[in-house]
Amino acid sequence: MAGVVATAEACDSNAALLASGDLRVLQPVFQIYGQCRSFSGPVVTLKVFEDNVLVRELLETRGEGKVLVIDGGGSMRCALVGGNLGQLAHNNGWSGIVVNGCIRDVDEINGCGIGVRALGSHPLKSNKKGHGDKHVPVYIAGSFIRDGEWLYADSDGILVSKSELSI
């Protein structure tokens, strides 16, 4: 895949951005799922708690290579993304999904052509009340992440940048 930014290389060549906080490294708390081990794109943020109605709502829109970053409050009590939503994200052109929480249907998600990061898996589905906030700053894995920033993920980790990094 041409044009992929390797996170280790990006860290090595962007010391000034790291020092200023314009480039941030998320704490290594995420498990890797999905067929795409590397993915990147502009961030769309979502803050929910044990409720995935807004997750579906966003993934039903055209992803256009974006990355959905879901702050699920770190809940380990239910899943926010399952196989159907993983396939929906892939079909609608999302580059990836980062979940500060759990996923389920791991085998189905691993068959989807997108990248997914989550804290772990849990077999219980979430609530369906529609509570949460779209396009708000979220605090995940030691860093604030804002709508419109850029996220880069690969096997080494996840970076968030205020603007698109040049390769």
PDB file of C-alpha atoms in Angstrom, residues 51-116:
ATOM      1  CA  ASP A  51     -24.500   2.633  23.750  1.00  0.00           C
ATOM      2  CA  ASN A  52     -23.708   2.224  20.047  1.00  0.00           C
ATOM      3  CA  VAL A  53     -26.662   3.906  18.278  1.00  0.00           C
ATOM      4  CA  LEU A  54     -24.492   6.896  17.302  1.00  0.00           C
ATOM      5  CA  VAL A  55     -21.688   4.540  16.205  1.00  0.00           C
ATOM      6  CA  ARG A  56     -24.044   3.002  13.635  1.00  0.00           C
ATOM      7  CA  GLU A  57     -25.361   6.434  12.662  1.00  0.00           C
ATOM      8  CA  LEU A  58     -21.856   7.674  11.806  1.00  0.00           C
ATOM      9  CA  LEU A  59     -20.742   4.456  10.096  1.00  0.00           C
ATOM     10  CA  GLU A  60     -23.835   4.627   7.859  1.00  0.00           C
ATOM     11  CA  THR A  61     -22.390   7.836   6.352  1.00  0.00           C
ATOM     12  CA  ARG A  62     -19.706   7.956   3.667  1.00  0.00           C
ATOM     13  CA  GLY A  63     -16.376   7.427   5.389  1.00  0.00           C
ATOM     14  CA  GLU A  64     -14.202   8.799   2.575  1.00  0.00           C
ATOM     15  CA  GLY A  65     -11.048   7.346   4.169  1.00  0.00           C
ATOM     16  CA  LYS A  66     -11.737   8.773   7.632  1.00  0.00           C
ATOM     17  CA  VAL A  67     -11.064   7.083  10.977  1.00  0.00           C
ATOM     18  CA  LEU A  68     -13.840   6.880  13.569  1.00  0.00           C
ATOM     19  CA  VAL A  69     -12.426   7.391  17.072  1.00  0.00           C
ATOM     20  CA  ILE A  70     -14.915   6.221  19.701  1.00  0.00           C
ATOM     21  CA  ASP A  71     -14.405   7.150  23.333  1.00  0.00           C
ATOM     22  CA  GLY A  72     -16.454   4.477  25.046  1.00  0.00           C
ATOM     23  CA  GLY A  73     -15.169   5.508  28.461  1.00  0.00           C
ATOM     24  CA  GLY A  74     -12.895   2.460  28.530  1.00  0.00           C
ATOM     25  CA  SER A  75     -15.876   0.266  29.427  1.00  0.00           C
ATOM     26  CA  MET A  76     -15.109  -3.436  29.496  1.00  0.00           C
ATOM     27  CA  ARG A  77     -18.768  -4.396  30.168  1.00  0.00           C
ATOM     28  CA  CYS A  78     -20.103  -4.609  26.590  1.00  0.00           C
ATOM     29  CA  ALA A  79     -19.113  -4.199  22.929  1.00  0.00           C
ATOM     30  CA  LEU A  80     -19.590  -0.998  20.927  1.00  0.00           C
ATOM     31  CA  VAL A  81     -18.683  -2.448  17.516  1.00  0.00           C
ATOM     32  CA  GLY A  82     -19.519  -5.883  16.109  1.00  0.00           C
ATOM     33  CA  GLY A  83     -19.203  -7.668  12.804  1.00  0.00           C
ATOM     34  CA  ASN A  84     -22.150  -5.901  11.148  1.00  0.00           C
ATOM     35  CA  LEU A  85     -20.756  -2.456  11.977  1.00  0.00           C
ATOM     36  CA  GLY A  86     -17.277  -3.518  10.868  1.00  0.00           C
ATOM     37  CA  GLN A  87     -18.658  -4.564   7.490  1.00  0.00           C
ATOM     38  CA  LEU A  88     -20.758  -1.401   7.270  1.00  0.00           C
ATOM     39  CA  ALA A  89     -17.641   0.712   7.911  1.00  0.00           C
ATOM     40  CA  HIS A  90     -15.736  -1.146   5.200  1.00  0.00           C
ATOM     41  CA  ASN A  91     -18.613  -0.872   2.695  1.00  0.00           C
ATOM     42  CA  ASN A  92     -18.946   2.881   3.326  1.00  0.00           C
ATOM     43  CA  GLY A  93     -15.263   3.656   2.868  1.00  0.00           C
ATOM     44  CA  TRP A  94     -14.039   4.197   6.421  1.00  0.00           C
ATOM     45  CA  SER A  95     -10.297   3.629   6.817  1.00  0.00           C
ATOM     46  CA  GLY A  96     -10.474   2.406  10.407  1.00  0.00           C
ATOM     47  CA  ILE A  97     -12.088   2.464  13.827  1.00  0.00           C
ATOM     48  CA  VAL A  98     -10.397   3.054  17.187  1.00  0.00           C
ATOM     49  CA  VAL A  99     -12.510   2.055  20.199  1.00  0.00           C
ATOM     50  CA  ASN A 100     -11.715   3.046  23.775  1.00  0.00           C
ATOM     51  CA  GLY A 101     -13.839   0.091  24.795  1.00  0.00           C
ATOM     52  CA  CYS A 102     -14.668  -3.357  23.436  1.00  0.00           C
ATOM     53  CA  ILE A 103     -15.710  -4.997  20.192  1.00  0.00           C
ATOM     54  CA  ARG A 104     -17.360  -8.357  19.523  1.00  0.00           C
ATOM     55  CA  ASP A 105     -17.686 -10.779  16.594  1.00  0.00           C
ATOM     56  CA  VAL A 106     -13.889 -10.794  16.413  1.00  0.00           C
ATOM     57  CA  ASP A 107     -13.718 -13.385  13.616  1.00  0.00           C
ATOM     58  CA  GLU A 108     -16.122 -11.324  11.488  1.00  0.00           C
ATOM     59  CA  ILE A 109     -14.214  -8.094  12.161  1.00  0.00           C
ATOM     60  CA  ASN A 110     -10.935  -9.848  11.334  1.00  0.00           C
ATOM     61  CA  GLY A 111     -12.505 -10.688   7.953  1.00  0.00           C
ATOM     62  CA  CYS A 112     -13.342  -7.040   7.218  1.00  0.00           C
ATOM     63  CA  GLY A 113     -11.071  -4.982   4.997  1.00  0.00           C
ATOM     64  CA  ILE A 114     -10.550  -2.189   7.512  1.00  0.00           C
ATOM     65  CA  GLY A 115      -8.357  -1.597  10.539  1.00  0.00           C
ATOM     66  CA  VAL A 116      -9.815  -1.765  14.039  1.00  0.00           C
TER      67      VAL A 116
END
